[in-house]
mmCIF file of C-alpha atoms in Angstrom:
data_model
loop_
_atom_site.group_PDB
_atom_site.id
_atom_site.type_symbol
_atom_site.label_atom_id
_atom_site.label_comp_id
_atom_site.label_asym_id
_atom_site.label_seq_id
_atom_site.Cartn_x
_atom_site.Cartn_y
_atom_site.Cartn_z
ATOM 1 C CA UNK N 1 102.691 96.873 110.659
ATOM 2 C CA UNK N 2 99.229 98.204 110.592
ATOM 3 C CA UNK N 3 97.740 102.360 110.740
ATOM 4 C CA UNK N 4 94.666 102.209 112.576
ATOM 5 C CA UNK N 5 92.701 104.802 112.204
ATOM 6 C CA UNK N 6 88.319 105.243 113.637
ATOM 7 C CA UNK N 7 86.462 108.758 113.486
ATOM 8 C CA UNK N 8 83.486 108.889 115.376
ATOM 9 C CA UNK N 9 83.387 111.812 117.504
ATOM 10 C CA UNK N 10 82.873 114.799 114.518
ATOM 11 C CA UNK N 11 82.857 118.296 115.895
ATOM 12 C CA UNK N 12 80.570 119.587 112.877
ATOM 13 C CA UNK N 13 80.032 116.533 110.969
ATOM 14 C CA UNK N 14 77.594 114.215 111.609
ATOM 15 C CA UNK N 15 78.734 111.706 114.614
ATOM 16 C CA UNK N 16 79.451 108.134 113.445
ATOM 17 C CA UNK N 17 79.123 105.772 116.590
ATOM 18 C CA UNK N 18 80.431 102.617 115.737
ATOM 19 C CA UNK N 19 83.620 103.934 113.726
ATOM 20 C CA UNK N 20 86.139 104.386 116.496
ATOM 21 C CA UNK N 21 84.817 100.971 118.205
ATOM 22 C CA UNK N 22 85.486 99.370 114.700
ATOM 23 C CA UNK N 23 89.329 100.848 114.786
ATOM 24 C CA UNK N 24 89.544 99.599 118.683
ATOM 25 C CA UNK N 25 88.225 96.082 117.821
ATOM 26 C CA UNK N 26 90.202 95.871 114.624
ATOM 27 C CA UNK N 27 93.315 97.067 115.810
ATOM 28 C CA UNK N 28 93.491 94.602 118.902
ATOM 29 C CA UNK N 29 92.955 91.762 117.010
ATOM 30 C CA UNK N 30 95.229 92.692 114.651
ATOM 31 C CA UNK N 31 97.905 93.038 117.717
ATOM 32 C CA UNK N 32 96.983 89.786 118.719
ATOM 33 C CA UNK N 33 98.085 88.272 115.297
ATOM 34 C CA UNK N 34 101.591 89.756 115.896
ATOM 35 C CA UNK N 35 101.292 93.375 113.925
ATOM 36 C CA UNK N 36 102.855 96.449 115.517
ATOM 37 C CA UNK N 37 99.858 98.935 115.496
ATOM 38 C CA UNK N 38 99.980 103.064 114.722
ATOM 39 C CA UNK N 39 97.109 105.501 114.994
ATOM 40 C CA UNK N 40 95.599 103.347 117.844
ATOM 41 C CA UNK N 41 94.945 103.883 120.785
ATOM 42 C CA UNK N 42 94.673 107.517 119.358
ATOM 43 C CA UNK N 43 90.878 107.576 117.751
ATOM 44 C CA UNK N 44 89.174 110.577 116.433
ATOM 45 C CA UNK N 45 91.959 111.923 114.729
ATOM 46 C CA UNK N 46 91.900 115.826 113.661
ATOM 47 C CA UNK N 47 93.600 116.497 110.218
ATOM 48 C CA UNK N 48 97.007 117.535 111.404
ATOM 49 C CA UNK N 49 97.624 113.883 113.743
ATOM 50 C CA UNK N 50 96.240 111.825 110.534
ATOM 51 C CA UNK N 51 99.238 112.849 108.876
ATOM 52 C CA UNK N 52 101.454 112.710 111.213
ATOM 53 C CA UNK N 53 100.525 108.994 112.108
ATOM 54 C CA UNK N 54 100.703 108.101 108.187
ATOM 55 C CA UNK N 55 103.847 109.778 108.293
ATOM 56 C CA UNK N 56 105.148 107.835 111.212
ATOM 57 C CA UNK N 57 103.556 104.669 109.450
ATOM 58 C CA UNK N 58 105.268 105.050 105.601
ATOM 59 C CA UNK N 59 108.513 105.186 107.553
ATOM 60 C CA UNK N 60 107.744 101.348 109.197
ATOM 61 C CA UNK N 61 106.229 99.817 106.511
ATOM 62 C CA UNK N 62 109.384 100.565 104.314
ATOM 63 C CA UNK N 63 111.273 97.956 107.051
ATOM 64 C CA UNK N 64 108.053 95.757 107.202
ATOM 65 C CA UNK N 65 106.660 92.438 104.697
ATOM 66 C CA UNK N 66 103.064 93.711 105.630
ATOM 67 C CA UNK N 67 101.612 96.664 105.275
ATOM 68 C CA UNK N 68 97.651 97.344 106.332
ATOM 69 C CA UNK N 69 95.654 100.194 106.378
ATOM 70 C CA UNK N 70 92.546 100.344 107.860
ATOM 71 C CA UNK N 71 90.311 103.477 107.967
ATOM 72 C CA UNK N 72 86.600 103.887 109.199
ATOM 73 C CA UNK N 73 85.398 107.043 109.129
ATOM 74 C CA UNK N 74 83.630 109.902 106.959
ATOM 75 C CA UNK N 75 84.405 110.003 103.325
ATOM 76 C CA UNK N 76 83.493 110.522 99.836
ATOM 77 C CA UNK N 77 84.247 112.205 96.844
ATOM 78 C CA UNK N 78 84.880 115.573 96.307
ATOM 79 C CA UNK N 79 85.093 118.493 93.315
ATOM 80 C CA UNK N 80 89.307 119.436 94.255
ATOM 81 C CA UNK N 81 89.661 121.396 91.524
ATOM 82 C CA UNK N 82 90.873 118.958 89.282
ATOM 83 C CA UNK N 83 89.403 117.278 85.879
ATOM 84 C CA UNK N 84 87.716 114.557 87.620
ATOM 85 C CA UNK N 85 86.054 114.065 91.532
ATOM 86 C CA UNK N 86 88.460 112.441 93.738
ATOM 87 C CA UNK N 87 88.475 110.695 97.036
ATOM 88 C CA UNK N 88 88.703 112.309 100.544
ATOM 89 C CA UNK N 89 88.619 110.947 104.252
ATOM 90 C CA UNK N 90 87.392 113.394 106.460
ATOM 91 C CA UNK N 91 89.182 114.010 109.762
ATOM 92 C CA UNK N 92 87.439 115.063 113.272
ATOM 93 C CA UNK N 93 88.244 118.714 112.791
ATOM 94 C CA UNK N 94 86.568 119.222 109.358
ATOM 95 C CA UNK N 95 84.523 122.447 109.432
ATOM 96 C CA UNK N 96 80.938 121.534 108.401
ATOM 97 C CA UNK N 97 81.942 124.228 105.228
ATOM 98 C CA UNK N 98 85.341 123.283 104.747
ATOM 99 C CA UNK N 99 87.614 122.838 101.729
ATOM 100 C CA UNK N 100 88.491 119.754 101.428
ATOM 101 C CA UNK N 101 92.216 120.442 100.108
ATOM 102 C CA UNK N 102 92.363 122.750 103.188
ATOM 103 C CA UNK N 103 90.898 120.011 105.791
ATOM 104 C CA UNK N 104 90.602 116.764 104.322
ATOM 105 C CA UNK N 105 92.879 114.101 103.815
ATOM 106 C CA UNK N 106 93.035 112.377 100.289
ATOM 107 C CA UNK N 107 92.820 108.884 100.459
ATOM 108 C CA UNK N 108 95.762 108.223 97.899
ATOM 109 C CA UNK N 109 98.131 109.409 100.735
ATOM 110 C CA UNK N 110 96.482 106.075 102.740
ATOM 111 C CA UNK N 111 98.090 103.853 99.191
ATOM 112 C CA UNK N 112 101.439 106.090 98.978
ATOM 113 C CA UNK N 113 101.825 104.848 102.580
ATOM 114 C CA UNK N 114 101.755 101.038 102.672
ATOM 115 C CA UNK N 115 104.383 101.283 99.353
ATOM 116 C CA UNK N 116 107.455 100.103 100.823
ATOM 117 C CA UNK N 117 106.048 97.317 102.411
ATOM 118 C CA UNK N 118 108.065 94.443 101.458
ATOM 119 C CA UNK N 119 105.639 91.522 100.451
ATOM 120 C CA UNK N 120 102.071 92.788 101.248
ATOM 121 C CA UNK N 121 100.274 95.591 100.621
ATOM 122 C CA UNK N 122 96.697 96.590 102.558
ATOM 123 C CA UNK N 123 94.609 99.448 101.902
ATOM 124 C CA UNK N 124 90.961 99.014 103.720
ATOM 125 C CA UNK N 125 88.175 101.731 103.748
ATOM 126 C CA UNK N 126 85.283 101.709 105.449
ATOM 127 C CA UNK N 127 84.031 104.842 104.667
ATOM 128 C CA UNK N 128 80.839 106.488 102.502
ATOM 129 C CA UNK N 129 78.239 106.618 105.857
ATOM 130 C CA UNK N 130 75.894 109.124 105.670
ATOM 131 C CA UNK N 131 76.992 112.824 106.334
ATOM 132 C CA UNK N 132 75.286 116.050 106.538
ATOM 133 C CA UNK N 133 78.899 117.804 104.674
ATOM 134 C CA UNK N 134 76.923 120.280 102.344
ATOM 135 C CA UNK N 135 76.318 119.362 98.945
ATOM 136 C CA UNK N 136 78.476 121.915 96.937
ATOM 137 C CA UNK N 137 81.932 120.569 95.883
ATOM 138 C CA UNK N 138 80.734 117.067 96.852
ATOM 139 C CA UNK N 139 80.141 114.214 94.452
ATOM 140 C CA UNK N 140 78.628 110.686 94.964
ATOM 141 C CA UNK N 141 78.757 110.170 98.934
ATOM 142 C CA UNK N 142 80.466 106.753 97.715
ATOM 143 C CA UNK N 143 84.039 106.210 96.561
ATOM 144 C CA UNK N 144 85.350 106.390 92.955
ATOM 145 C CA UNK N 145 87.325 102.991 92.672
ATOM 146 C CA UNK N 146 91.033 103.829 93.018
ATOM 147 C CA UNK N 147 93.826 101.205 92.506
ATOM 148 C CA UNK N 148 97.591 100.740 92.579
ATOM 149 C CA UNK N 149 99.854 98.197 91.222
ATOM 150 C CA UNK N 150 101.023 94.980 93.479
ATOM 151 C CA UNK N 151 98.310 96.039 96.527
ATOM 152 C CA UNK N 152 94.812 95.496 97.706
ATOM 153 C CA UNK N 153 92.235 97.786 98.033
ATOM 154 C CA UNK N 154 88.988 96.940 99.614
ATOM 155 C CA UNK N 155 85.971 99.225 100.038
ATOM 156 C CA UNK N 156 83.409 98.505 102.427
ATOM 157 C CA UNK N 157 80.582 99.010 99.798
ATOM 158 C CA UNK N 158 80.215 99.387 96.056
ATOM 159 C CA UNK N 159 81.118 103.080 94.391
ATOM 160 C CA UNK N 160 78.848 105.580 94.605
ATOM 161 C CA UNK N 161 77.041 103.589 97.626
ATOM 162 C CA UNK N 162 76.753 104.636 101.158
ATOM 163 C CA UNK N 163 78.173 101.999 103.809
ATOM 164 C CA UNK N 164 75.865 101.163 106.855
ATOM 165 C CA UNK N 165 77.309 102.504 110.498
ATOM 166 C CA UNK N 166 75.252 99.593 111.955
ATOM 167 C CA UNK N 167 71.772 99.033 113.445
ATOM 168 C CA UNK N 168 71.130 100.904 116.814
ATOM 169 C CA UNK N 169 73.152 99.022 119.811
ATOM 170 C CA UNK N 170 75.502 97.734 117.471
ATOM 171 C CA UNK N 171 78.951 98.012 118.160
ATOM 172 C CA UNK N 172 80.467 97.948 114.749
ATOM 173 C CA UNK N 173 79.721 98.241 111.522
ATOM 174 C CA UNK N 174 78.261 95.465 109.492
ATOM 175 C CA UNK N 175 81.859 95.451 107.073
ATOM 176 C CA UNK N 176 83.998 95.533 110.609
ATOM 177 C CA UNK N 177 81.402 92.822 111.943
ATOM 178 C CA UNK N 178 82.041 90.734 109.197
ATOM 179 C CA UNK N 179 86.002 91.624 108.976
ATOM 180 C CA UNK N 180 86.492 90.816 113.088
ATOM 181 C CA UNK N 181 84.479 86.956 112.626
ATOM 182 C CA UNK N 182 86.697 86.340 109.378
ATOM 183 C CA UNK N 183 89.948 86.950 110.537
ATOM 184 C CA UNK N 184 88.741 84.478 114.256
ATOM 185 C CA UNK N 185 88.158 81.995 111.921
ATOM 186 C CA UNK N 186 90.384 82.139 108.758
ATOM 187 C CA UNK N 187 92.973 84.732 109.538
ATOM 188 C CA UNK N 188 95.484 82.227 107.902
ATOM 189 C CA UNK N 189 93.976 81.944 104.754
ATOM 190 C CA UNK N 190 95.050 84.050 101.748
ATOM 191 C CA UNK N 191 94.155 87.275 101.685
ATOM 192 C CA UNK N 192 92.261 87.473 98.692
ATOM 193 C CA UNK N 193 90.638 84.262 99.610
ATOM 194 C CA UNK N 194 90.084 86.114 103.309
ATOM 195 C CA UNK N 195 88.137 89.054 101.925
ATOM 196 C CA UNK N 196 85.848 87.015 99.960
ATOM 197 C CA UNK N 197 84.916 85.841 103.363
ATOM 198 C CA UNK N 198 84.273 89.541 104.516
ATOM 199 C CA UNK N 199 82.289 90.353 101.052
ATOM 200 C CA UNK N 200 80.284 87.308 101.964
ATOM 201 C CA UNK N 201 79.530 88.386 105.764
ATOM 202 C CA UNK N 202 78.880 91.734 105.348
ATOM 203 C CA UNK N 203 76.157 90.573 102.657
ATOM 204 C CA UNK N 204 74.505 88.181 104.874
ATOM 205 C CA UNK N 205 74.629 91.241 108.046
ATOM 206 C CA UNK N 206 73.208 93.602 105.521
ATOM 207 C CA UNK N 207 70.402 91.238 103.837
ATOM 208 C CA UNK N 208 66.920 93.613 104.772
ATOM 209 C CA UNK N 209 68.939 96.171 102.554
ATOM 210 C CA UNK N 210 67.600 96.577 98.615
ATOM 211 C CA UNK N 211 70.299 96.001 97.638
ATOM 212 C CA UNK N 212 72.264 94.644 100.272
ATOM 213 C CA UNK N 213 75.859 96.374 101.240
ATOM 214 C CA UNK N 214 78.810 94.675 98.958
ATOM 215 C CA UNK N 215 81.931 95.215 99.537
ATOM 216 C CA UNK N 216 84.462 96.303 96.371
ATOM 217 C CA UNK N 217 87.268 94.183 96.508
ATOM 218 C CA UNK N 218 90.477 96.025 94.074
ATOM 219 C CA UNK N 219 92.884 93.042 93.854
ATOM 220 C CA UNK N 220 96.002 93.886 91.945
ATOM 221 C CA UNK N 221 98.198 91.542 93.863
ATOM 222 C CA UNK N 222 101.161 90.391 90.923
ATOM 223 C CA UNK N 223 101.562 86.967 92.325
ATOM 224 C CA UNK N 224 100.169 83.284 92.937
ATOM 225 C CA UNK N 225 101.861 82.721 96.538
ATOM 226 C CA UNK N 226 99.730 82.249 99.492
ATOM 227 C CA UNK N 227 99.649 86.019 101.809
ATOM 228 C CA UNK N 228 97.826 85.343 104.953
ATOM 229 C CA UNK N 229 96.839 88.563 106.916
ATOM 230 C CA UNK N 230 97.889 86.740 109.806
ATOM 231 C CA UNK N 231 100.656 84.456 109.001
#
């Protein structure tokens, strides 16, 4: 099973064009390669039908051997109040002021859900574009590196880095670029192996960047058998 979910069309945030195309493209390839698909074909999702498709999503993955996630969107860290910044993904609704307790989504909830997933366990963000969210209560407009045990976790760039949206005319983003050629050519490689792939193509798309966009791969898969996205 797979949760789909692309953010594009931002009431008050800044609009990100290629997000809900990478979601669309992702998604049907992904339903190509035999996963049942939630959040798509619904795109720019407000706060209230995020959680109500990773709702709807926890509940399959406890019955399925893979479980991905795969959000592109507006996100970053954020002051919530707590002893340390944490991560938030930022739905279509969020009020250009808004709390982000109030109107974001934390991305933990996006770990919690692929859980009971019996053999594989996906979390992929490809958030930390560029937003005009005002600067109070906000942190790096990157990702602090979270993990979980027996899952991977890939970020589209490295923390505290913003991730490219894609040149003008582009449909997708460099990452989603990369991620869409990878799995036409070695969706049946492991998935650690397959991601390495992505790290590597999203380099080569980004290379007239100083640095050039990396992606942060969190691997803390607990064993040494092959796990092909797309078996």
């Amino acid at each position: 099973v797979a949760l789909i979910i692309g953010n594009s069309a931002y009431t008050q945030v800044s609009k990100l064009p290629n997000a809900a195309n990478d979601a669309a493209d992702v998604a049907k390839q992904l339903q190509a390669a035999g996963y049942k698909i939630y959040g798509h074909p619904k795109l720019n999702m407000t706060r209230q039908q995020m959680f109500d498709a990773i709702k709807a999503f926890q509940t399959a993955a406890a019955s399925a051997d893979t479980a991905v996630v795969w959000y592109a969107g507006h996100g970053q860290e954020f002051d919530s109040g707590g002893t340390k910044l944490s991560n938030w993904l930022i739905p279509v609704d969020f009020p250009l002021d808004g709390d982000v307790i109030e109107h974001g989504v934390p991305l933990s909830r996006l770990m919690t859900a692929v859980t009971p997933a019996k053999t594989l366990r996906v979390v992929v963000v490809d958030a930390c574009r560029n937003s005009n969210i005002p600067s109070g209560g906000r942190g790096s407009r990157g990702f602090a590196v979270e993990e979980r045990s027996d899952m991977l976790i890939v970020y589209s760039t490295q923390p505290g880095r913003l991730a490219e949206d894609g040149p003008k005319g582009s449909r997708n983003s460099p990452f989603a670029a990369a991620f869409l050629d990878t799995m036409n050519k070695y969706g049946k490689i492991d998935v650690r192996q397959f991601f390495g792939g992505v790290a590597q193509g999203t380099i080569a798309r980004t290379k007239n960047l100083s640095p050039p966009q990396e992606p942060q791969k969190v691997d803390k898969i607990n064993t040494v058998a092959t796990l092909p996205l797309a078996p």
